[in-house]
Amino acid sequence: MIGGAALCALPLSAQSSFTGTADAIDGDSLTVIGVEVRLFGIDAPEGKQKCSRDGQAWPCGEAAAGKLRSLVEGQTVSCRARGRDIYGRAVSVCLAGGIELNRTMVAQGWATAFRAYAPDYVADEVRAKTARVGIWDSTFELPADFRRQSEERAAAAQAPARLLQQPRASTSQSQGCTIKGNHSRRGDWIYHLPGMPYYNQTRAEAMFCSEAEAQAAGYRRAIVR
């Protein structure tokens, strides 16, 4: 799944309804007669995401994709789009064999209700969680949290190369730059502005003149609670 958190209701430039054979991409996206579709209002585990059951990791992202695949295989799928996301996918409610795919994936525990964008499937999620079906029989990260952490890890992995190309600590300090970059114990690359909590206690591993400069180097702003 690509950036599920980036859903928005952009105007459709194509027809709003379409019907045909379908192939599942993952647990909440598919292609229908060549149209790439993101299922409205739900969020399934990422393809590479794993859940934990009885202390053992298992590929719940692959399982969710397999469930959606079983629902559309050999069926004619009908979708009604509500808009497009920033990746151009038709954000849709789809049916196969008279069954609504969005609701079924949540009701059977293979996707969560995407509360950030719609409340439509919250009741289905509550019932699935109570019954401990699908991923609810496991411990897992919400897909949106998994994506965010994956993006942060990727940014952190790329940051050292950028820093080697453009050393900052000594030159920025000599220019009077005051934003402190630091590597947390968890491996996060964060920066602190003057006046923020822990600024004085923070040992600077890099100094920056602007937040944009810090972010370009792979750092994120410290969360103030």
mmCIF file of C-alpha atoms in Angstrom:
data_model
loop_
_atom_site.group_PDB
_atom_site.id
_atom_site.type_symbol
_atom_site.label_atom_id
_atom_site.label_comp_id
_atom_site.label_asym_id
_atom_site.label_seq_id
_atom_site.Cartn_x
_atom_site.Cartn_y
_atom_site.Cartn_z
ATOM 1 C CA MET A 1 0.000 0.000 0.000
ATOM 2 C CA ILE A 2 1.334 3.431 -0.860
ATOM 3 C CA GLY A 3 0.805 6.184 1.617
ATOM 4 C CA GLY A 4 -2.616 5.317 2.969
ATOM 5 C CA ALA A 5 -2.490 8.439 5.115
ATOM 6 C CA ALA A 6 -2.496 10.602 2.021
ATOM 7 C CA LEU A 7 -6.119 10.001 1.112
ATOM 8 C CA CYS A 8 -8.172 13.000 0.078
ATOM 9 C CA ALA A 9 -11.215 13.654 -2.058
ATOM 10 C CA LEU A 10 -9.739 15.110 -5.225
ATOM 11 C CA PRO A 11 -12.125 15.552 -8.199
ATOM 12 C CA LEU A 12 -12.432 12.548 -10.457
ATOM 13 C CA SER A 13 -11.370 13.030 -14.032
ATOM 14 C CA ALA A 14 -12.553 9.558 -15.050
ATOM 15 C CA GLN A 15 -15.999 7.989 -14.800
ATOM 16 C CA SER A 16 -17.106 7.575 -11.198
ATOM 17 C CA SER A 17 -18.379 3.990 -11.599
ATOM 18 C CA PHE A 18 -16.635 1.055 -13.251
ATOM 19 C CA THR A 19 -17.075 -2.707 -13.373
ATOM 20 C CA GLY A 20 -14.893 -5.614 -14.385
ATOM 21 C CA THR A 21 -12.423 -8.245 -13.278
ATOM 22 C CA ALA A 22 -10.045 -7.329 -10.478
ATOM 23 C CA ASP A 23 -6.678 -8.196 -8.968
ATOM 24 C CA ALA A 24 -5.766 -7.474 -5.345
ATOM 25 C CA ILE A 25 -2.598 -5.457 -4.741
ATOM 26 C CA ASP A 26 -2.718 -5.675 -0.956
ATOM 27 C CA GLY A 27 -5.388 -5.714 1.740
ATOM 28 C CA ASP A 28 -7.003 -2.417 0.808
ATOM 29 C CA SER A 29 -6.101 -1.743 -2.821
ATOM 30 C CA LEU A 30 -6.714 -3.467 -6.129
ATOM 31 C CA THR A 31 -6.962 -2.912 -9.833
ATOM 32 C CA VAL A 32 -10.306 -3.135 -11.619
ATOM 33 C CA ILE A 33 -10.129 -3.262 -15.425
ATOM 34 C CA GLY A 34 -6.810 -1.440 -15.181
ATOM 35 C CA VAL A 35 -8.023 1.238 -12.761
ATOM 36 C CA GLU A 36 -5.994 1.366 -9.548
ATOM 37 C CA VAL A 37 -8.361 1.518 -6.583
ATOM 38 C CA ARG A 38 -7.872 2.383 -2.912
ATOM 39 C CA LEU A 39 -10.772 1.033 -0.831
ATOM 40 C CA PHE A 40 -12.523 3.905 0.926
ATOM 41 C CA GLY A 41 -12.575 4.154 4.709
ATOM 42 C CA ILE A 42 -10.372 1.164 5.576
ATOM 43 C CA ASP A 43 -6.685 0.589 6.293
ATOM 44 C CA ALA A 44 -5.172 -2.900 6.063
ATOM 45 C CA PRO A 45 -1.724 -4.040 7.200
ATOM 46 C CA GLU A 46 1.081 -3.210 4.794
ATOM 47 C CA GLY A 47 2.308 -5.958 2.497
ATOM 48 C CA LYS A 48 5.520 -6.457 4.488
ATOM 49 C CA GLN A 49 3.928 -5.852 7.881
ATOM 50 C CA LYS A 50 3.989 -8.584 10.495
ATOM 51 C CA CYS A 51 1.746 -9.124 13.513
ATOM 52 C CA SER A 52 2.564 -11.103 16.650
ATOM 53 C CA ARG A 53 0.581 -14.062 17.966
ATOM 54 C CA ASP A 54 1.700 -16.037 21.022
ATOM 55 C CA GLY A 55 5.082 -14.369 20.729
ATOM 56 C CA GLN A 56 5.525 -15.434 17.113
ATOM 57 C CA ALA A 57 5.603 -13.028 14.173
ATOM 58 C CA TRP A 58 3.381 -13.866 11.230
ATOM 59 C CA PRO A 59 2.852 -12.089 7.866
ATOM 60 C CA CYS A 60 -0.505 -10.442 8.503
ATOM 61 C CA GLY A 61 -0.009 -8.026 5.588
ATOM 62 C CA GLU A 62 0.281 -10.935 3.179
ATOM 63 C CA ALA A 63 -2.706 -12.619 4.830
ATOM 64 C CA ALA A 64 -4.852 -9.509 4.396
ATOM 65 C CA ALA A 65 -3.890 -9.309 0.726
ATOM 66 C CA GLY A 66 -4.749 -12.990 0.341
ATOM 67 C CA LYS A 67 -8.189 -12.412 1.871
ATOM 68 C CA LEU A 68 -8.999 -9.589 -0.535
ATOM 69 C CA ARG A 69 -7.701 -11.695 -3.405
ATOM 70 C CA SER A 70 -10.040 -14.544 -2.442
ATOM 71 C CA LEU A 71 -13.009 -12.159 -2.387
ATOM 72 C CA VAL A 72 -12.429 -10.837 -5.921
ATOM 73 C CA GLU A 73 -11.103 -13.952 -7.629
ATOM 74 C CA GLY A 74 -13.448 -15.053 -10.405
ATOM 75 C CA GLN A 75 -15.892 -12.257 -9.574
ATOM 76 C CA THR A 76 -17.083 -9.205 -11.441
ATOM 77 C CA VAL A 77 -16.186 -6.239 -9.237
ATOM 78 C CA SER A 78 -18.210 -3.032 -9.276
ATOM 79 C CA CYS A 79 -16.778 0.154 -7.787
ATOM 80 C CA ARG A 80 -18.163 3.596 -7.169
ATOM 81 C CA ALA A 81 -15.431 6.174 -6.700
ATOM 82 C CA ARG A 82 -15.693 9.033 -4.234
ATOM 83 C CA GLY A 83 -12.594 10.863 -5.380
ATOM 84 C CA ARG A 84 -8.919 10.356 -6.115
ATOM 85 C CA ASP A 85 -6.011 10.350 -3.712
ATOM 86 C CA ILE A 86 -2.773 12.209 -4.374
ATOM 87 C CA TYR A 87 -1.374 9.116 -6.105
ATOM 88 C CA GLY A 88 -4.209 9.145 -8.632
ATOM 89 C CA ARG A 89 -5.969 6.079 -7.257
ATOM 90 C CA ALA A 90 -9.765 6.000 -7.308
ATOM 91 C CA VAL A 91 -10.879 5.989 -3.663
ATOM 92 C CA SER A 92 -13.903 3.728 -3.908
ATOM 93 C CA VAL A 93 -16.530 1.513 -2.357
ATOM 94 C CA CYS A 94 -16.478 -1.800 -4.236
ATOM 95 C CA LEU A 95 -18.695 -4.879 -4.391
ATOM 96 C CA ALA A 96 -17.943 -8.428 -5.557
ATOM 97 C CA GLY A 97 -20.604 -11.121 -5.746
ATOM 98 C CA GLY A 98 -23.022 -8.833 -3.918
ATOM 99 C CA ILE A 99 -20.611 -8.351 -0.999
ATOM 100 C CA GLU A 100 -19.146 -4.962 -0.136
ATOM 101 C CA LEU A 101 -15.392 -5.440 -0.026
ATOM 102 C CA ASN A 102 -14.660 -2.487 2.266
ATOM 103 C CA ARG A 103 -17.038 -3.611 4.991
ATOM 104 C CA THR A 104 -16.162 -7.294 4.654
ATOM 105 C CA MET A 105 -12.429 -6.689 5.092
ATOM 106 C CA VAL A 106 -13.067 -4.778 8.317
ATOM 107 C CA ALA A 107 -15.837 -7.058 9.603
ATOM 108 C CA GLN A 108 -13.688 -10.153 9.158
ATOM 109 C CA GLY A 109 -10.750 -8.502 10.902
ATOM 110 C CA TRP A 110 -8.381 -8.035 7.957
ATOM 111 C CA ALA A 111 -8.454 -4.236 7.939
ATOM 112 C CA THR A 112 -9.067 -1.452 10.428
ATOM 113 C CA ALA A 113 -11.537 1.392 10.102
ATOM 114 C CA PHE A 114 -9.594 4.390 8.779
ATOM 115 C CA ARG A 115 -10.976 6.822 11.336
ATOM 116 C CA ALA A 116 -8.885 9.724 10.084
ATOM 117 C CA TYR A 117 -10.976 9.809 6.920
ATOM 118 C CA ALA A 118 -14.343 8.182 7.607
ATOM 119 C CA PRO A 119 -16.398 6.677 10.471
ATOM 120 C CA ASP A 120 -18.300 4.307 8.177
ATOM 121 C CA TYR A 121 -16.716 1.054 9.373
ATOM 122 C CA VAL A 122 -15.981 1.772 13.025
ATOM 123 C CA ALA A 123 -18.853 -0.431 14.270
ATOM 124 C CA ASP A 124 -17.622 -3.308 12.094
ATOM 125 C CA GLU A 125 -14.142 -2.917 13.536
ATOM 126 C CA VAL A 126 -15.472 -2.956 17.111
ATOM 127 C CA ARG A 127 -17.323 -6.226 16.465
ATOM 128 C CA ALA A 128 -14.276 -7.805 14.822
ATOM 129 C CA LYS A 129 -12.055 -6.743 17.703
ATOM 130 C CA THR A 130 -14.508 -8.126 20.257
ATOM 131 C CA ALA A 131 -14.678 -11.432 18.383
ATOM 132 C CA ARG A 132 -10.871 -11.490 18.006
ATOM 133 C CA VAL A 133 -11.014 -12.396 14.328
ATOM 134 C CA GLY A 134 -8.319 -11.799 11.729
ATOM 135 C CA ILE A 135 -5.540 -9.519 12.941
ATOM 136 C CA TRP A 136 -7.469 -8.855 16.170
ATOM 137 C CA ASP A 137 -6.265 -12.229 17.409
ATOM 138 C CA SER A 138 -2.783 -10.687 17.368
ATOM 139 C CA THR A 139 -0.739 -7.795 18.611
ATOM 140 C CA PHE A 140 -0.024 -5.316 15.837
ATOM 141 C CA GLU A 141 0.759 -1.722 14.951
ATOM 142 C CA LEU A 142 -1.933 0.277 13.225
ATOM 143 C CA PRO A 143 -1.020 0.375 9.530
ATOM 144 C CA ALA A 144 -0.652 4.182 9.601
ATOM 145 C CA ASP A 145 1.821 3.919 12.497
ATOM 146 C CA PHE A 146 3.740 1.170 10.692
ATOM 147 C CA ARG A 147 4.051 3.372 7.585
ATOM 148 C CA ARG A 148 5.189 6.377 9.616
ATOM 149 C CA GLN A 149 7.864 4.405 11.441
ATOM 150 C CA SER A 150 9.049 2.821 8.190
ATOM 151 C CA GLU A 151 9.414 6.284 6.656
ATOM 152 C CA GLU A 152 11.353 7.522 9.701
ATOM 153 C CA ARG A 153 13.701 4.547 9.567
ATOM 154 C CA ALA A 154 14.280 5.117 5.854
ATOM 155 C CA ALA A 155 15.016 8.802 6.455
ATOM 156 C CA ALA A 156 17.417 7.942 9.279
ATOM 157 C CA ALA A 157 19.229 5.434 7.075
ATOM 158 C CA GLN A 158 19.718 8.036 4.347
ATOM 159 C CA ALA A 159 20.780 10.860 6.648
ATOM 160 C CA PRO A 160 24.410 9.753 7.295
ATOM 161 C CA ALA A 161 25.214 9.858 3.583
ATOM 162 C CA ARG A 162 23.797 13.366 3.282
ATOM 163 C CA LEU A 163 25.747 14.498 6.332
ATOM 164 C CA LEU A 164 28.986 13.110 4.938
ATOM 165 C CA GLN A 165 28.429 15.018 1.726
ATOM 166 C CA GLN A 166 27.837 18.259 3.605
ATOM 167 C CA PRO A 167 29.361 18.370 7.114
ATOM 168 C CA ARG A 168 27.361 20.707 9.274
ATOM 169 C CA ALA A 169 28.388 20.702 12.911
ATOM 170 C CA SER A 170 31.585 22.763 12.716
ATOM 171 C CA THR A 171 30.581 25.131 9.893
ATOM 172 C CA SER A 172 27.102 25.780 11.298
ATOM 173 C CA GLN A 173 28.476 26.487 14.762
ATOM 174 C CA SER A 174 30.942 28.983 13.337
ATOM 175 C CA GLN A 175 28.064 30.753 11.596
ATOM 176 C CA GLY A 176 26.134 31.070 14.861
ATOM 177 C CA CYS A 177 23.432 28.503 13.950
ATOM 178 C CA THR A 178 21.516 27.342 17.004
ATOM 179 C CA ILE A 179 19.345 24.332 16.055
ATOM 180 C CA LYS A 180 20.741 21.172 17.653
ATOM 181 C CA GLY A 181 20.565 17.807 15.885
ATOM 182 C CA ASN A 182 20.818 14.691 18.016
ATOM 183 C CA HIS A 183 20.434 10.897 17.684
ATOM 184 C CA SER A 184 18.063 9.513 20.309
ATOM 185 C CA ARG A 185 18.573 6.193 22.091
ATOM 186 C CA ARG A 186 15.805 4.732 19.915
ATOM 187 C CA GLY A 187 17.742 5.668 16.802
ATOM 188 C CA ASP A 188 15.537 8.645 15.887
ATOM 189 C CA TRP A 189 17.196 11.692 14.329
ATOM 190 C CA ILE A 190 15.607 14.738 15.987
ATOM 191 C CA TYR A 191 16.371 18.429 16.326
ATOM 192 C CA HIS A 192 15.743 20.909 19.133
ATOM 193 C CA LEU A 193 15.096 24.645 18.802
ATOM 194 C CA PRO A 194 16.307 27.202 21.387
ATOM 195 C CA GLY A 195 13.739 27.481 24.149
ATOM 196 C CA MET A 196 12.383 23.951 23.706
ATOM 197 C CA PRO A 197 12.472 21.543 26.681
ATOM 198 C CA TYR A 198 15.801 19.702 26.924
ATOM 199 C CA TYR A 199 17.507 22.116 24.515
ATOM 200 C CA ASN A 200 20.218 23.001 27.029
ATOM 201 C CA GLN A 201 20.744 19.343 28.007
ATOM 202 C CA THR A 202 20.933 18.129 24.413
ATOM 203 C CA ARG A 203 24.387 17.240 23.127
ATOM 204 C CA ALA A 204 24.546 18.546 19.576
ATOM 205 C CA GLU A 205 25.809 16.051 17.010
ATOM 206 C CA ALA A 206 25.008 18.511 14.231
ATOM 207 C CA MET A 207 24.037 22.186 14.157
ATOM 208 C CA PHE A 208 21.617 23.759 11.707
ATOM 209 C CA CYS A 209 20.654 27.295 10.754
ATOM 210 C CA SER A 210 17.016 26.495 9.848
ATOM 211 C CA GLU A 211 14.410 23.774 10.307
ATOM 212 C CA ALA A 212 14.399 23.199 6.544
ATOM 213 C CA GLU A 213 18.133 22.498 6.692
ATOM 214 C CA ALA A 214 17.651 20.029 9.559
ATOM 215 C CA GLN A 215 14.801 18.248 7.776
ATOM 216 C CA ALA A 216 16.801 18.008 4.558
ATOM 217 C CA ALA A 217 19.480 16.199 6.545
ATOM 218 C CA GLY A 218 16.955 13.606 7.738
ATOM 219 C CA TYR A 219 16.079 15.021 11.150
ATOM 220 C CA ARG A 220 12.579 15.650 12.524
ATOM 221 C CA ARG A 221 11.476 18.179 15.095
ATOM 222 C CA ALA A 222 11.432 16.984 18.710
ATOM 223 C CA ILE A 223 7.941 16.288 20.039
ATOM 224 C CA VAL A 224 7.058 18.517 22.971
ATOM 225 C CA ARG A 225 4.658 17.021 25.483
#
